Amino acid sequence: MAKTEVKRVIRVPIEKALEYYANHDLYNSIHKKDEFTYTTISRRDNEIVAEVQQDFKGQKMTFTNKTVYNLPRSIETETLSGMAKGSTQKIAFESVAEGTKVTYSIDFKLALAGVAGKAIGMMSNKMMKKMTKETLEEIADLDQKHLEGEQPPPPIPE
C-alpha cells in the first residue's frame, strides 16, 4: 500500500554499524517511545518474534512482528498479526568510502476487512506514504546521531 524508502550514509565503519543494528535490545531502547511496549516472545538463531503494544489516541493496538537478521546484508521485519498484518520493513547495509550506506524501506499495509476497509485504505494511501516517510526519516536521524556520537535533542516540553 504505502511503499517508502530512505537512504543515509552514516560516517562509521560497517562493523560498528552492524554491531549497533544487530543488538535488538539496544536498538529498541534507543528507539523507545512511551506509547510502545515490546515483549520478546521467542529468540532463535537469527530470528526474534515480539509482541508490540501501542497506545494510539486512547486505543490499545497489539501486533506481532518477526525480525530476521540476515547480516551483514540486511535486517527484515514482517508484521504477522494486527491491523498492519503483511507489512514489511527492511534495513540494508553497504560499505562505502564515507562509512556505511543504510537503506530503510517499508511496505506498510492496513489489514482492513471488507469493501469499506479497502475504500479507506485507498483514500489514506497518500497520507500513509507521508507518515511512513516521516517515520523512516526520524528513525534514520536517530540512528545516525547515535552512531556518529551526537546526542539527539531533548524532547520539547508540552
PDB file of C-alpha atoms in Angstrom, residues 8-110:
ATOM      1  CA  ARG A   8      21.593   7.579   4.661  1.00  0.00           C
ATOM      2  CA  VAL A   9      25.369   7.451   4.710  1.00  0.00           C
ATOM      3  CA  ILE A  10      26.468   7.102   8.315  1.00  0.00           C
ATOM      4  CA  ARG A  11      30.081   8.057   8.927  1.00  0.00           C
ATOM      5  CA  VAL A  12      31.155   4.893  10.773  1.00  0.00           C
ATOM      6  CA  PRO A  13      32.698   1.639   9.537  1.00  0.00           C
ATOM      7  CA  ILE A  14      30.175  -1.032   8.611  1.00  0.00           C
ATOM      8  CA  GLU A  15      31.374  -3.234  11.508  1.00  0.00           C
ATOM      9  CA  LYS A  16      30.359  -0.558  14.042  1.00  0.00           C
ATOM     10  CA  ALA A  17      27.024  -0.014  12.313  1.00  0.00           C
ATOM     11  CA  LEU A  18      26.243  -3.742  12.256  1.00  0.00           C
ATOM     12  CA  GLU A  19      27.157  -4.086  15.938  1.00  0.00           C
ATOM     13  CA  TYR A  20      24.545  -1.427  16.757  1.00  0.00           C
ATOM     14  CA  TYR A  21      21.758  -2.652  14.453  1.00  0.00           C
ATOM     15  CA  ALA A  22      22.289  -6.313  15.408  1.00  0.00           C
ATOM     16  CA  ASN A  23      21.774  -5.620  19.114  1.00  0.00           C
ATOM     17  CA  HIS A  24      17.969  -5.955  19.234  1.00  0.00           C
ATOM     18  CA  ASP A  25      17.641  -4.812  22.854  1.00  0.00           C
ATOM     19  CA  LEU A  26      19.943  -1.791  22.442  1.00  0.00           C
ATOM     20  CA  TYR A  27      18.305  -0.757  19.177  1.00  0.00           C
ATOM     21  CA  ASN A  28      14.813  -0.906  20.698  1.00  0.00           C
ATOM     22  CA  SER A  29      15.961   1.020  23.781  1.00  0.00           C
ATOM     23  CA  ILE A  30      17.339   3.810  21.554  1.00  0.00           C
ATOM     24  CA  HIS A  31      14.012   3.953  19.694  1.00  0.00           C
ATOM     25  CA  LYS A  32      11.784   3.514  22.768  1.00  0.00           C
ATOM     26  CA  LYS A  33       8.678   5.638  22.880  1.00  0.00           C
ATOM     27  CA  ASP A  34       6.272   5.843  25.795  1.00  0.00           C
ATOM     28  CA  GLU A  35       3.327   4.713  23.705  1.00  0.00           C
ATOM     29  CA  PHE A  36       5.042   1.425  22.689  1.00  0.00           C
ATOM     30  CA  THR A  37       5.725  -1.727  24.703  1.00  0.00           C
ATOM     31  CA  TYR A  38       7.878  -4.534  23.260  1.00  0.00           C
ATOM     32  CA  THR A  39       7.729  -8.078  24.636  1.00  0.00           C
ATOM     33  CA  THR A  40      10.006 -10.735  23.171  1.00  0.00           C
ATOM     34  CA  ILE A  41       8.036 -13.925  22.522  1.00  0.00           C
ATOM     35  CA  SER A  42      10.895 -16.006  21.133  1.00  0.00           C
ATOM     36  CA  ARG A  43      14.556 -15.807  20.075  1.00  0.00           C
ATOM     37  CA  ARG A  44      16.075 -18.444  17.846  1.00  0.00           C
ATOM     38  CA  ASP A  45      19.318 -18.153  15.905  1.00  0.00           C
ATOM     39  CA  ASN A  46      18.891 -15.014  13.777  1.00  0.00           C
ATOM     40  CA  GLU A  47      15.130 -14.572  14.382  1.00  0.00           C
ATOM     41  CA  ILE A  48      13.179 -12.684  17.039  1.00  0.00           C
ATOM     42  CA  VAL A  49       9.397 -12.665  17.400  1.00  0.00           C
ATOM     43  CA  ALA A  50       7.993  -9.845  19.517  1.00  0.00           C
ATOM     44  CA  GLU A  51       4.603  -8.589  20.572  1.00  0.00           C
ATOM     45  CA  VAL A  52       4.217  -4.843  20.275  1.00  0.00           C
ATOM     46  CA  GLN A  53       1.511  -2.875  22.036  1.00  0.00           C
ATOM     47  CA  GLN A  54       0.842   0.699  21.046  1.00  0.00           C
ATOM     48  CA  ASP A  55      -1.445   3.270  22.609  1.00  0.00           C
ATOM     49  CA  PHE A  56      -2.884   5.373  19.801  1.00  0.00           C
ATOM     50  CA  LYS A  57      -5.330   8.102  20.770  1.00  0.00           C
ATOM     51  CA  GLY A  58      -6.592   6.074  23.729  1.00  0.00           C
ATOM     52  CA  GLN A  59      -6.871   2.839  21.754  1.00  0.00           C
ATOM     53  CA  LYS A  60      -4.541  -0.068  22.526  1.00  0.00           C
ATOM     54  CA  MET A  61      -3.346  -1.869  19.417  1.00  0.00           C
ATOM     55  CA  THR A  62      -1.416  -5.120  19.553  1.00  0.00           C
ATOM     56  CA  PHE A  63       0.571  -6.694  16.768  1.00  0.00           C
ATOM     57  CA  THR A  64       3.268  -9.331  16.380  1.00  0.00           C
ATOM     58  CA  ASN A  65       6.497  -8.818  14.435  1.00  0.00           C
ATOM     59  CA  LYS A  66       9.079 -11.311  13.240  1.00  0.00           C
ATOM     60  CA  THR A  67      12.565  -9.863  12.720  1.00  0.00           C
ATOM     61  CA  VAL A  68      15.197 -11.816  10.797  1.00  0.00           C
ATOM     62  CA  TYR A  69      18.847 -10.742  10.939  1.00  0.00           C
ATOM     63  CA  ASN A  70      20.449 -11.522   7.554  1.00  0.00           C
ATOM     64  CA  LEU A  71      23.709  -9.827   8.498  1.00  0.00           C
ATOM     65  CA  PRO A  72      25.833  -8.337   7.115  1.00  0.00           C
ATOM     66  CA  ARG A  73      23.325  -7.609   4.316  1.00  0.00           C
ATOM     67  CA  SER A  74      20.046  -6.705   5.984  1.00  0.00           C
ATOM     68  CA  ILE A  75      17.506  -6.920   8.775  1.00  0.00           C
ATOM     69  CA  GLU A  76      13.948  -7.737   7.707  1.00  0.00           C
ATOM     70  CA  THR A  77      10.779  -7.421   9.761  1.00  0.00           C
ATOM     71  CA  GLU A  78       7.309  -8.693   8.907  1.00  0.00           C
ATOM     72  CA  THR A  79       4.121  -7.911  10.805  1.00  0.00           C
ATOM     73  CA  LEU A  80       2.412 -11.238  11.450  1.00  0.00           C
ATOM     74  CA  SER A  81      -0.769 -10.044  13.169  1.00  0.00           C
ATOM     75  CA  GLY A  82      -2.721  -6.898  13.911  1.00  0.00           C
ATOM     76  CA  MET A  83      -4.065  -4.133  11.712  1.00  0.00           C
ATOM     77  CA  ALA A  84      -0.718  -3.793   9.865  1.00  0.00           C
ATOM     78  CA  LYS A  85      -0.548  -7.536   9.101  1.00  0.00           C
ATOM     79  CA  GLY A  86       1.517  -8.183   5.984  1.00  0.00           C
ATOM     80  CA  SER A  87       3.585  -5.001   6.330  1.00  0.00           C
ATOM     81  CA  THR A  88       7.324  -5.421   5.821  1.00  0.00           C
ATOM     82  CA  GLN A  89      10.357  -3.372   6.794  1.00  0.00           C
ATOM     83  CA  LYS A  90      13.952  -3.770   5.705  1.00  0.00           C
ATOM     84  CA  ILE A  91      17.205  -2.134   6.725  1.00  0.00           C
ATOM     85  CA  ALA A  92      20.003  -2.860   4.225  1.00  0.00           C
ATOM     86  CA  PHE A  93      23.705  -2.136   4.688  1.00  0.00           C
ATOM     87  CA  GLU A  94      26.517  -1.385   2.266  1.00  0.00           C
ATOM     88  CA  SER A  95      30.105  -0.395   2.969  1.00  0.00           C
ATOM     89  CA  VAL A  96      31.014   2.828   1.123  1.00  0.00           C
ATOM     90  CA  ALA A  97      34.077   5.084   1.203  1.00  0.00           C
ATOM     91  CA  GLU A  98      32.368   7.542   3.585  1.00  0.00           C
ATOM     92  CA  GLY A  99      31.232   4.815   6.025  1.00  0.00           C
ATOM     93  CA  THR A 100      28.052   2.752   5.840  1.00  0.00           C
ATOM     94  CA  LYS A 101      25.152   3.338   3.466  1.00  0.00           C
ATOM     95  CA  VAL A 102      21.927   2.347   5.218  1.00  0.00           C
ATOM     96  CA  THR A 103      18.699   1.944   3.259  1.00  0.00           C
ATOM     97  CA  TYR A 104      15.458   1.873   5.227  1.00  0.00           C
ATOM     98  CA  SER A 105      12.398   0.638   3.364  1.00  0.00           C
ATOM     99  CA  ILE A 106       8.868  -0.114   4.399  1.00  0.00           C
ATOM    100  CA  ASP A 107       5.830  -1.522   2.660  1.00  0.00           C
ATOM    101  CA  PHE A 108       3.018  -0.574   5.008  1.00  0.00           C
ATOM    102  CA  LYS A 109      -0.335  -2.302   4.653  1.00  0.00           C
ATOM    103  CA  LEU A 110      -3.539  -1.775   6.570  1.00  0.00           C
TER     104      LEU A 110
END
